Tab-separated table of C-alpha atoms and ligand atoms in Angstrom:
chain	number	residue	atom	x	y	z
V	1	UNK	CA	54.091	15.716	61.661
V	2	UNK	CA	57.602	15.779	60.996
V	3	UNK	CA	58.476	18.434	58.446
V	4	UNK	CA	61.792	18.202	56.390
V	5	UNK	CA	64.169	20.605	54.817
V	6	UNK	CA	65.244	20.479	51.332
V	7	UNK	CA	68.192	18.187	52.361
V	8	UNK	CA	65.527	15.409	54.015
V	9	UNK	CA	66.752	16.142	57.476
V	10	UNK	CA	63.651	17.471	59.722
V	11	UNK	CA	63.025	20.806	60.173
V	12	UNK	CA	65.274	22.239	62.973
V	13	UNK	CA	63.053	24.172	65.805
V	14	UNK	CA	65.385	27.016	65.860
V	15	UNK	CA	68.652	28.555	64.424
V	16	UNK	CA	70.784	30.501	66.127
V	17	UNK	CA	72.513	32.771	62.506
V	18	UNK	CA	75.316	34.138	62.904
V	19	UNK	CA	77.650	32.877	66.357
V	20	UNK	CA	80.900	33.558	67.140
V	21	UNK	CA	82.099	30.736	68.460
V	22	UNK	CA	85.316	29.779	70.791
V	23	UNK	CA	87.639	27.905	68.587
V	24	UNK	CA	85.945	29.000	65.208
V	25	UNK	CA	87.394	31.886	62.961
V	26	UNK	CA	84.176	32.690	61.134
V	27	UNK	CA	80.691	33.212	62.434
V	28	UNK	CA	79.106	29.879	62.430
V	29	UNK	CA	75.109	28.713	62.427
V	30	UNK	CA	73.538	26.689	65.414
V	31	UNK	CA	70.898	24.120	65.259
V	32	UNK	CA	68.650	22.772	67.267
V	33	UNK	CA	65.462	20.521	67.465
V	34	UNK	CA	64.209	18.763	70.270
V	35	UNK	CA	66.155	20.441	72.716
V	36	UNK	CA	69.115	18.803	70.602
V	37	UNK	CA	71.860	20.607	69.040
V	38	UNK	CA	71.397	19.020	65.671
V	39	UNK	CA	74.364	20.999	63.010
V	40	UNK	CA	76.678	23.488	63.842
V	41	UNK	CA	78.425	25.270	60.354
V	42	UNK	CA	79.616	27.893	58.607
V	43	UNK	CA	75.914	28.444	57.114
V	44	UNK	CA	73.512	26.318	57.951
V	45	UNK	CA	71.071	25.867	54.579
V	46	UNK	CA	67.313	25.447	56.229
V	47	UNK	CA	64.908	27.126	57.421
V	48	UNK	CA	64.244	26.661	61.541
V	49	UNK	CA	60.903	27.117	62.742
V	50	UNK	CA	62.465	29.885	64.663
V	51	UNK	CA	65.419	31.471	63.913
V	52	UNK	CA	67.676	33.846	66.249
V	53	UNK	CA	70.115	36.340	64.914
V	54	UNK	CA	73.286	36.282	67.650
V	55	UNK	CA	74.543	39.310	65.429
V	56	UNK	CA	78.056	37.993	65.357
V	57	UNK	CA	78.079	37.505	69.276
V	58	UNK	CA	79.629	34.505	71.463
V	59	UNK	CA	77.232	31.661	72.227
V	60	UNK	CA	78.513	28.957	74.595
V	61	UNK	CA	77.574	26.046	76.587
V	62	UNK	CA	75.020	27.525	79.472
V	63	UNK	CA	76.825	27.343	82.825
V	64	UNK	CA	76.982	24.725	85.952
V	65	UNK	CA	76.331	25.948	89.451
V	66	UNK	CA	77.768	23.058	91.040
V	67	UNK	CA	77.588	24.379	94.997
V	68	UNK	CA	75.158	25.991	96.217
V	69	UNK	CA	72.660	25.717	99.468
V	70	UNK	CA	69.034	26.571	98.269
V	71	UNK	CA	67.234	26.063	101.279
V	72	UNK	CA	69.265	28.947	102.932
V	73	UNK	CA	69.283	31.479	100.500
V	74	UNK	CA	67.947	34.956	101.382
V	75	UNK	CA	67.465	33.927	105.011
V	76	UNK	CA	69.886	36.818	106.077
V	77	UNK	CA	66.738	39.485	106.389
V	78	UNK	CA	65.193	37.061	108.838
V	79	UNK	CA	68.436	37.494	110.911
V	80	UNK	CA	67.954	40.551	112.121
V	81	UNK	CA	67.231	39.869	115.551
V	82	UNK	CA	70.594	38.857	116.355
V	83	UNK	CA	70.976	41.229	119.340
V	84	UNK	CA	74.644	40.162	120.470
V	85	UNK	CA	76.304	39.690	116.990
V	86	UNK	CA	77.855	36.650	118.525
V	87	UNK	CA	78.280	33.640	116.116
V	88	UNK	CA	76.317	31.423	118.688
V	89	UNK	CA	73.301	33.697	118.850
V	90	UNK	CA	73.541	33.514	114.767
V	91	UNK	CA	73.403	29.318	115.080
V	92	UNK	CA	70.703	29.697	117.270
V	93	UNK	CA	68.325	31.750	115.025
V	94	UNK	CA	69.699	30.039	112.388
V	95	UNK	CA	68.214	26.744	114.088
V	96	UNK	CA	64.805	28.525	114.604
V	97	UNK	CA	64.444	29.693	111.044
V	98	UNK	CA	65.147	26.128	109.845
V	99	UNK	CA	62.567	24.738	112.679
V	100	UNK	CA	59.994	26.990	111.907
V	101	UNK	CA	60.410	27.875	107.778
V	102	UNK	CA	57.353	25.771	106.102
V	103	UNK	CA	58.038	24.239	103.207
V	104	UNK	CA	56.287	26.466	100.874
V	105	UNK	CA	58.832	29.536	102.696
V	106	UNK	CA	61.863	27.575	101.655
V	107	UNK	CA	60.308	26.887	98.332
V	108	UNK	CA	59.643	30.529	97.680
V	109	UNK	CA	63.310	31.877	98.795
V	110	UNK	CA	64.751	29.376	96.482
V	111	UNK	CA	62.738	30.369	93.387
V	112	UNK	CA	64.219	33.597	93.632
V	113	UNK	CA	67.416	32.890	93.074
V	114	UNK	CA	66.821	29.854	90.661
V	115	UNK	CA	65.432	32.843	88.596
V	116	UNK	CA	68.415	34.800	89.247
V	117	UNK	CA	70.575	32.005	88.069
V	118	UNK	CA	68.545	31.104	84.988
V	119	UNK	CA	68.989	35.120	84.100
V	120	UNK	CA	72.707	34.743	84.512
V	121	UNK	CA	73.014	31.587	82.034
V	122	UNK	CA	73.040	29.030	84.652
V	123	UNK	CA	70.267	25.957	83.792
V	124	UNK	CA	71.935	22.939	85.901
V	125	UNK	CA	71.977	23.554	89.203
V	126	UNK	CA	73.226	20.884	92.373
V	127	UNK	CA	72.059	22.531	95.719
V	128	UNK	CA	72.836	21.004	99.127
V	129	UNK	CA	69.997	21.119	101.578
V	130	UNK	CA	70.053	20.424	104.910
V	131	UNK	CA	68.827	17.367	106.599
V	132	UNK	CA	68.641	16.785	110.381
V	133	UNK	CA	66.390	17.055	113.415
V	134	UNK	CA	65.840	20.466	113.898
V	135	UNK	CA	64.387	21.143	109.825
V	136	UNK	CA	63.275	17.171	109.238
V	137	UNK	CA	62.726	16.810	105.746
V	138	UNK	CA	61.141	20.137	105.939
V	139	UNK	CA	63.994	22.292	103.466
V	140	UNK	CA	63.673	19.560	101.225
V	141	UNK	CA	60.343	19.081	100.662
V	142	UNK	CA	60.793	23.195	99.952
V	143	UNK	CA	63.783	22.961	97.872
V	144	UNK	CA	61.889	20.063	95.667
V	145	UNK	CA	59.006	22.420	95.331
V	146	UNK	CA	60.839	24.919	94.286
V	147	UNK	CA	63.031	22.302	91.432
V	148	UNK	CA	59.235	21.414	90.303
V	149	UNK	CA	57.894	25.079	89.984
V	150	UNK	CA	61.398	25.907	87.739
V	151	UNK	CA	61.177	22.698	86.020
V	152	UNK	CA	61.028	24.635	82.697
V	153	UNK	CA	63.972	26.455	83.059
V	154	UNK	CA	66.453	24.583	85.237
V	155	UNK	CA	67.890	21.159	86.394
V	156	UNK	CA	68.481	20.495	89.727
V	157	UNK	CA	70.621	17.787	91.779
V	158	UNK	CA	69.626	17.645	95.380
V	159	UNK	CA	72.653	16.619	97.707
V	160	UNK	CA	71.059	15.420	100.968
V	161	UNK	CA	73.310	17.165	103.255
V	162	UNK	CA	73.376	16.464	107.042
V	163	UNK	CA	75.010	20.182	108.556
V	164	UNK	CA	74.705	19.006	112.337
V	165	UNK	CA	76.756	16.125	111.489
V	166	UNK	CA	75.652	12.515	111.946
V	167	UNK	CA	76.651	10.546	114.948
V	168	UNK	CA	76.541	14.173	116.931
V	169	UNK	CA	72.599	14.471	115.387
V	170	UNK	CA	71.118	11.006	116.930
V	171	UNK	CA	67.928	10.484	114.217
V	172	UNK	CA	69.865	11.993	110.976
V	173	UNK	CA	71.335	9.102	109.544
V	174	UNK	CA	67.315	8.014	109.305
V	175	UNK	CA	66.643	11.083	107.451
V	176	UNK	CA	69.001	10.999	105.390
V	177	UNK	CA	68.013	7.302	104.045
V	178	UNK	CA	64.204	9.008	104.255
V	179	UNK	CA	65.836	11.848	102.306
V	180	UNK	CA	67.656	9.598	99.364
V	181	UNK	CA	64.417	7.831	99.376
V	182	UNK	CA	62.283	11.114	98.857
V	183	UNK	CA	63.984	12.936	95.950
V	184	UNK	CA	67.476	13.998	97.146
V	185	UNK	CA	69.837	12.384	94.606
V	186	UNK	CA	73.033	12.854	96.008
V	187	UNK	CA	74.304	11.778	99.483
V	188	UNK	CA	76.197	14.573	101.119
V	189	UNK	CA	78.414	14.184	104.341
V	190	UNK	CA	80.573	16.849	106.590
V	191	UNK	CA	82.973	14.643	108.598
V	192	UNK	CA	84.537	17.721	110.066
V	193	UNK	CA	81.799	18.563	112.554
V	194	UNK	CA	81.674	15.564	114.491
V	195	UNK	CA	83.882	15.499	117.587
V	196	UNK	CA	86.360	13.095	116.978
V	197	UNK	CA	88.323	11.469	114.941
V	198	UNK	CA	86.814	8.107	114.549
V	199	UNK	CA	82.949	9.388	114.498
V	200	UNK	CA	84.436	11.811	111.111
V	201	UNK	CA	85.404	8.599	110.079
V	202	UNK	CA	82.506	6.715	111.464
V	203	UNK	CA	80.105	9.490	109.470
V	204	UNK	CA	81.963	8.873	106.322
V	205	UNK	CA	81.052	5.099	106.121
V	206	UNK	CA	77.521	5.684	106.893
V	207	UNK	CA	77.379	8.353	103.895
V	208	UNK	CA	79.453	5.807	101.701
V	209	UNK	CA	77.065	2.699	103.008
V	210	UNK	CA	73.981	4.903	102.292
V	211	UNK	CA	75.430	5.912	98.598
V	212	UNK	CA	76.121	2.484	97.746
V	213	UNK	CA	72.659	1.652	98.875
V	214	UNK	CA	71.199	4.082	96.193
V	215	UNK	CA	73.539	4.041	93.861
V	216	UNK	CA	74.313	7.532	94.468
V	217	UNK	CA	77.219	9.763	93.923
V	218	UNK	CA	78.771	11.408	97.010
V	219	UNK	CA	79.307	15.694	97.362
V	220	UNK	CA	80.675	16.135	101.068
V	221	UNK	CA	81.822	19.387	102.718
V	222	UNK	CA	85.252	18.938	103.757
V	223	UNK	CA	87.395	20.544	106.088
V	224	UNK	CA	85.906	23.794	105.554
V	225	UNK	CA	88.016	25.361	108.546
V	226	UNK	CA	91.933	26.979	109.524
V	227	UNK	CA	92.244	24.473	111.819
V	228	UNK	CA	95.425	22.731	109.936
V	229	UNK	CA	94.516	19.171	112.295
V	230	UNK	CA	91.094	19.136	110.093
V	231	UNK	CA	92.019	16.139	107.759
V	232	UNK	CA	88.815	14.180	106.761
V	233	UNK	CA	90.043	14.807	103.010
V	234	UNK	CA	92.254	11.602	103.801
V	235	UNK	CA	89.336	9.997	105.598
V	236	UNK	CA	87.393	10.534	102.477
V	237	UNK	CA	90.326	9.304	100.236
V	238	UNK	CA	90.466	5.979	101.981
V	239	UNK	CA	86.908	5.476	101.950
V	240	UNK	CA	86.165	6.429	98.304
V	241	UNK	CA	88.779	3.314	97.207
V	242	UNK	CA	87.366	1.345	99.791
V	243	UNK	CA	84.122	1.881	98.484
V	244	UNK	CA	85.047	1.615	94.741
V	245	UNK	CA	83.542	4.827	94.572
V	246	UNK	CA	86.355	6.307	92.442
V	247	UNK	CA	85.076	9.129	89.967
V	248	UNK	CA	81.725	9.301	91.836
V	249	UNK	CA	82.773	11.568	94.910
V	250	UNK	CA	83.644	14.924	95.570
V	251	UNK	CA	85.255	17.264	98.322
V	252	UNK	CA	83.325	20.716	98.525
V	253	UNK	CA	85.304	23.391	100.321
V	254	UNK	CA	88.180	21.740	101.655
V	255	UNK	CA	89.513	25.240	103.672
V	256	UNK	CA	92.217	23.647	105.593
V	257	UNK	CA	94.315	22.654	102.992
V	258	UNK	CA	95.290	26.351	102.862
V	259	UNK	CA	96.556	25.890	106.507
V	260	UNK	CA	98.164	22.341	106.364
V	261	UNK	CA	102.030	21.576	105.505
V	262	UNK	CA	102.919	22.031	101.929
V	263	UNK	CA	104.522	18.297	101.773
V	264	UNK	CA	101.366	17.092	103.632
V	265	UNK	CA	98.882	18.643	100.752
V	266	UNK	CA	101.153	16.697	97.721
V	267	UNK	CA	100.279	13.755	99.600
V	268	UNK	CA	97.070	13.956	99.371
V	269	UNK	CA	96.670	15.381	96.075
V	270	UNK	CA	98.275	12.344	94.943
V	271	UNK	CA	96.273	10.103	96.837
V	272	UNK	CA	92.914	12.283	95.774
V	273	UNK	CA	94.202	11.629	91.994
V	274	UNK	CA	94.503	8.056	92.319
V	275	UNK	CA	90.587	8.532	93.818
V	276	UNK	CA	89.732	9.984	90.992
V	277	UNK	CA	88.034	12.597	93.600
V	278	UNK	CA	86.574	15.861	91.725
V	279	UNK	CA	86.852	19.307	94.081
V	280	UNK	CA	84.156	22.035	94.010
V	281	UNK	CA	86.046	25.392	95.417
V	282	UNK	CA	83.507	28.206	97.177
V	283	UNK	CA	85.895	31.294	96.975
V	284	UNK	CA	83.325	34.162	97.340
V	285	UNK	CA	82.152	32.790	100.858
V	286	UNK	CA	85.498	31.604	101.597
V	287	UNK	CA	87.238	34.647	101.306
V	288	UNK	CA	84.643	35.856	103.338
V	289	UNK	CA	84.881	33.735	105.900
V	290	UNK	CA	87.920	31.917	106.676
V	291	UNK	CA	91.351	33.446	108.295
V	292	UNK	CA	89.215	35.813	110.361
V	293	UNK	CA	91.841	35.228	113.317
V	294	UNK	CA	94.784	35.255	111.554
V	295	UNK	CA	97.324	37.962	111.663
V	296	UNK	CA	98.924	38.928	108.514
V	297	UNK	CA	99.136	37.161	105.943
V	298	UNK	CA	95.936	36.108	106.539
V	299	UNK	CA	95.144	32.431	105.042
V	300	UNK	CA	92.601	32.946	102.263
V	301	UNK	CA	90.981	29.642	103.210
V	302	UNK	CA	90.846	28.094	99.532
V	303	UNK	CA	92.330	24.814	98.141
V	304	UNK	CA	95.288	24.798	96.135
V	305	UNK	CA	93.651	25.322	92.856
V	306	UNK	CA	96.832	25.514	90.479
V	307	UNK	CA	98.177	22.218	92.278
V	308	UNK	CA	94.719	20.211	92.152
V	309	UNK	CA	94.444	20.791	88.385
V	310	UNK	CA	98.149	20.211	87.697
V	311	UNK	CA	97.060	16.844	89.262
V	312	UNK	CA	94.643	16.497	86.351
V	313	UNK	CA	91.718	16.741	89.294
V	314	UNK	CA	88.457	18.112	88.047
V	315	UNK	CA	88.015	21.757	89.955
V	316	UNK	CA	84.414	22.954	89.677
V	317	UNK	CA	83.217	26.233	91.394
V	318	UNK	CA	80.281	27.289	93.710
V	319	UNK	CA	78.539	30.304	94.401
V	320	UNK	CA	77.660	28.795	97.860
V	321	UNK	CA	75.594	31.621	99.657
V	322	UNK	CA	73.457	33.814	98.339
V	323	UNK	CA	72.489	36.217	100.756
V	324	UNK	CA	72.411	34.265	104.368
V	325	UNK	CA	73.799	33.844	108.050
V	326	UNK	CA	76.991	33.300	106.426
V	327	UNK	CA	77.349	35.522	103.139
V	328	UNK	CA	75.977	38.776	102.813
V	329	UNK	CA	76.099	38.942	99.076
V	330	UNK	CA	75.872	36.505	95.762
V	331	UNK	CA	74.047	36.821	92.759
V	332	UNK	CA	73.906	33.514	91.574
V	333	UNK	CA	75.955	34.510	88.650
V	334	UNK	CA	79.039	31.741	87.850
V	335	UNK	CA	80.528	34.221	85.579
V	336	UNK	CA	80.905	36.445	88.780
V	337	UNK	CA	81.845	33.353	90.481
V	338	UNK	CA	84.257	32.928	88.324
V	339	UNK	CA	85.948	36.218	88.039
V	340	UNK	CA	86.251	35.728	92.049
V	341	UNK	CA	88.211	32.613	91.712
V	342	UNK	CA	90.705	33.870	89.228
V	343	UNK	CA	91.723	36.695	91.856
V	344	UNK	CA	90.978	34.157	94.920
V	345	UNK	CA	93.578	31.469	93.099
V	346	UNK	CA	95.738	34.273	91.177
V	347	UNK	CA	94.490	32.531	87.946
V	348	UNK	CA	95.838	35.092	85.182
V	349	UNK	CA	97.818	33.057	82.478
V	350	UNK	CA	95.460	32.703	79.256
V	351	UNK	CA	95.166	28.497	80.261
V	352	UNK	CA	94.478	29.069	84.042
V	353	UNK	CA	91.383	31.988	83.256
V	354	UNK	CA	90.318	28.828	80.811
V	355	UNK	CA	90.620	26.710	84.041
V	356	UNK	CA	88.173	29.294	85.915
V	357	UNK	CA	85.656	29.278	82.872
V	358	UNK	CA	86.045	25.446	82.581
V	359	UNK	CA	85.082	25.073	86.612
V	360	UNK	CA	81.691	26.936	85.945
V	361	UNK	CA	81.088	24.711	82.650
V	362	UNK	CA	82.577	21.204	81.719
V	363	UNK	CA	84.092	20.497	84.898
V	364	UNK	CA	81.468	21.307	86.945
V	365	UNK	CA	79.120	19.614	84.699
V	366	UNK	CA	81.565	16.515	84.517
V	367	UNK	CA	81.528	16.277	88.667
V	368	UNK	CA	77.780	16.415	88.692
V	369	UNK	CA	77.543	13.343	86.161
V	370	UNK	CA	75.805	15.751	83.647
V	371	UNK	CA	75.996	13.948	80.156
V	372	UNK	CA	75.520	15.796	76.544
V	373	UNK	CA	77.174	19.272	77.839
V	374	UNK	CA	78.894	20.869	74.936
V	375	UNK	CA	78.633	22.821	71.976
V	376	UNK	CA	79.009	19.956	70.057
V	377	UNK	CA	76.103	18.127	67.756
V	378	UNK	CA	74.437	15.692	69.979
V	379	UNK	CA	74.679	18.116	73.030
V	380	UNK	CA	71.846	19.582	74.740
V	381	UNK	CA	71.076	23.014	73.495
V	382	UNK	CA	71.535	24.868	76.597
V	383	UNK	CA	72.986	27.713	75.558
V	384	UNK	CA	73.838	31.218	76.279
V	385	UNK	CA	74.335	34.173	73.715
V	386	UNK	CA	76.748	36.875	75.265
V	387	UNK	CA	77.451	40.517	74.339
V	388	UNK	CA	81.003	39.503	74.441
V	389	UNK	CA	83.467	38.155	71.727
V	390	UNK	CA	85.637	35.628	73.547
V	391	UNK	CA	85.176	34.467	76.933
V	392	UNK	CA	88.073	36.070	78.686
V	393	UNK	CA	86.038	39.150	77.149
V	394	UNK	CA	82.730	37.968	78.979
V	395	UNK	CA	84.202	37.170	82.268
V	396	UNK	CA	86.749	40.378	82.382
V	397	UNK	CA	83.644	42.676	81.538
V	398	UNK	CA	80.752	40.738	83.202
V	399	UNK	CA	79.319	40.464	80.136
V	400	UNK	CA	75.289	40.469	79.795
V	401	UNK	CA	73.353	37.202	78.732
V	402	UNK	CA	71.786	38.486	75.833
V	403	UNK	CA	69.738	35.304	75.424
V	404	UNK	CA	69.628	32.334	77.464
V	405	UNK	CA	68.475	29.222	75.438
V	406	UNK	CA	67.636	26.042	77.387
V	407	UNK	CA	66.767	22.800	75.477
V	408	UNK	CA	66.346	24.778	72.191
V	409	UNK	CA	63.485	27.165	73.946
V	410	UNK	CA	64.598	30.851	74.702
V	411	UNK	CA	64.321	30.972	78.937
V	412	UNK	CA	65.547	34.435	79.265
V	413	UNK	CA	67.083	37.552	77.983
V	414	UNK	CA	68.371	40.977	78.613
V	415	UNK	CA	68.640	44.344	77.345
V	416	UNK	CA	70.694	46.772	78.336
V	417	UNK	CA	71.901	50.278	76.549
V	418	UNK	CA	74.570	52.179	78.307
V	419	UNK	CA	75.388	55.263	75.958
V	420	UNK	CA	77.894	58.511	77.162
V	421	UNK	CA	75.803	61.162	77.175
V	422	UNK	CA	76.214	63.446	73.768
V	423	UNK	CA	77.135	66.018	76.284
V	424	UNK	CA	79.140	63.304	78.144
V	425	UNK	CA	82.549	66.028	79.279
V	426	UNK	CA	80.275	68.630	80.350
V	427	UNK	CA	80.890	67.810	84.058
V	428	UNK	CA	84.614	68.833	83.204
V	429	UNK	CA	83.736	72.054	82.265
B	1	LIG	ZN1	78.635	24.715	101.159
């Protein structure tokens, strides 16, 4: 039964009394029924069958985790054994994890930080996950698990991603059809791996063949290397208007554009505009990772973030890693994230930091085809409430998710009380 307020509009399911809201001056009411955003005003007049008091607190769109690599997370205990410390004795028990993990061991790493991430405010989540010979469809029969046990709490795109390359992995290209055909949505690609030029550009048409076979958008790692003669951006370019792809690709990583010529990285911005090509930047990992052999200055292995949006290029941002072969840390927390890229990027003008929040929110959403993100009436209500005021606040003070909301039902929250002891200058004494 439908029950209706005094105004004949149905009951909403919940209010959220009392928001601060980005954009607003005065505290402003939230509504929400059937997962809907419904009204959003100065006072909502109705009673919800819930109602939330956000105590004059910010509430904002939940955020987009547009990168990351479930099947990997919180593999780094299991690494242990690495006896030399060499980066090939890494791949290898890298390799033996993936052969031997069962599906149900991938699915359970990846809950944990799906949980993480819902905690943090995240509920849309696109994860790559390997496909190839040594794992099989093994990590994504885990990672799909895991999306079905979290169903409740958080979205997730599956990029089927083949990390030991195509035409050097004889049997992948098959898996990643099988993969597409299984419950991967997205066809990923990493030209740079191969060993040539022309298979980079021959493992670019087979993604772009197998996404037009689907009907799939495209989310490749690019370039994600110093090596300045890494440049299967352009391939991607070219094959993205060739394709009539343009809108539904984008470049992950894309490292080397930190190391090519400056007059050489206009070009292909331009080019990448006129491709309508979205970029997903990884700085926590990338910092980590990249310029290792430089002397000073030492490359910081990031794409030109401040150029790509002057382009008017949708710039989302990943957390990557969590925990694994190649990234010790990670929370799966985008405001983190976030907070990383503005230092990565030197993001500190009031419009850039909104840049930074934007590539954790509608931009990332936007590159991941996500429709009805907003605050807006009409929007899904996946929401968080922060102990913050604005969001340069939030993200300068990490600030807690008080209450995450996800299609109108309350997914998590969190308490905390930090108080200065009464006797708080006594160690001065
Ligand atoms: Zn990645």
């Amino acid at each position: 039964m439908v029950t209706m307020t005094a105004a004949g509009a149905p009951t909403p399911d919940l209010i959220l009394r009392g928001c601060t809201l980005e954009g607003r001056s005065a505290p402003a009411d939230v509504a929400i029924r059937d997962g809907v955003i419904t009204g959003v005003g100065a006072r909502i007049d109705a009673d919800g069958r819930a109602e939330l008091d956000a105590g004059g607190r910010l509430v904002t769109a939940a955020f987009v985790q547009p990168h990351i690599h479930l099947d990997k997370v919180g593999t780094l205990p299991l690494l242990g054994s690495n006896r030399s410390g060499t980066l090939a004795e890494a791949i290898d028990i890298l390799h033996r994890i993936k052969r031997s993990a069962s599906a149900g061991d991938v699915a359970a790493r990846a809950g944990v930080v799906i949980r993480q991430a819902v905690l943090s405010g995240t509920t849309r989540i696109r994860t790559h996950v390997d496909v190839d010979t040594i794992g099989g469809l093994t990590p994504l029969r885990g990672v799909l698990q895991a999306a079905r046990e979290h169903a409740d709490l958080c979205d997730i795109q599956i990029v089927a991603f083949p990390q030991e390359g195509i035409i050097r992995d004889p049997g992948s290209a098959g898996l990643l059809a099988a993969a597409m055909g299984e419950g991967a949505g997205v066809v990923g690609g990493m030209p740079h791996w191969e060993t040539s030029e022309q298979d980079s550009r021959d493992h670019i048409a087979i993604c772009m063949d197998l996404a037009a076979r689907f009907g799939a958008d495209v989310d490749m790692h690019v370039d994600e290397t110093d090596d300045p003669r890494s440049r299967t951006l352009a391939m991607l370019i070219d094959a993205t208007l060739a394709h009539g792809w343009q809108g539904r690709v984008t470049a992950g990583h894309c490292c080397a554009m930190a190391a090519w010529e400056e007059s050489y990285t206009a070009e292909v911005i331009g080019r990448a505009a006129a491709a309508r090509l979205a970029f997903v930047t990884n700085p926590a990992t990338n910092l980590l990772l990249q310029g290792r052999l430089d002397q000073e200055p030492r490359r910081r292995g990031l794409p030109p973030v401040k150029e790509l949006l002057a382009a008017g290029l949708t710039v989302g941002c990943g957390q990557d890693c969590v925990q694994d072969g190649f990234y010790p840390f990670g929370a799966a927390d985008q405001l983190q994230v976030a907070l990383i890229l503005c230092h990565a990027a030197q993001l500190s003008a009031p419009p850039e930091i909104d840049a930074a929040l934007r590539a954790i929110g509608t931009a990332a959403a936007r590159l991941m085809g996500v429709s009805g993100y907003g605050l807006e009436p009409g929007c899904a209500a996946d929401l968080i409430v922060l102990d913050a005021g604005t969001m340069h606040e939030a993200l300068r003070l990490q600030a807690p998710r008080r209450w995450v909301i996800r299609r109108g039902a309350v997914v998590a929250q969190t308490q905390t009380a930090s108080t200065l002891a009464p006797a708080g200058h006594q160690e001065r004494s």
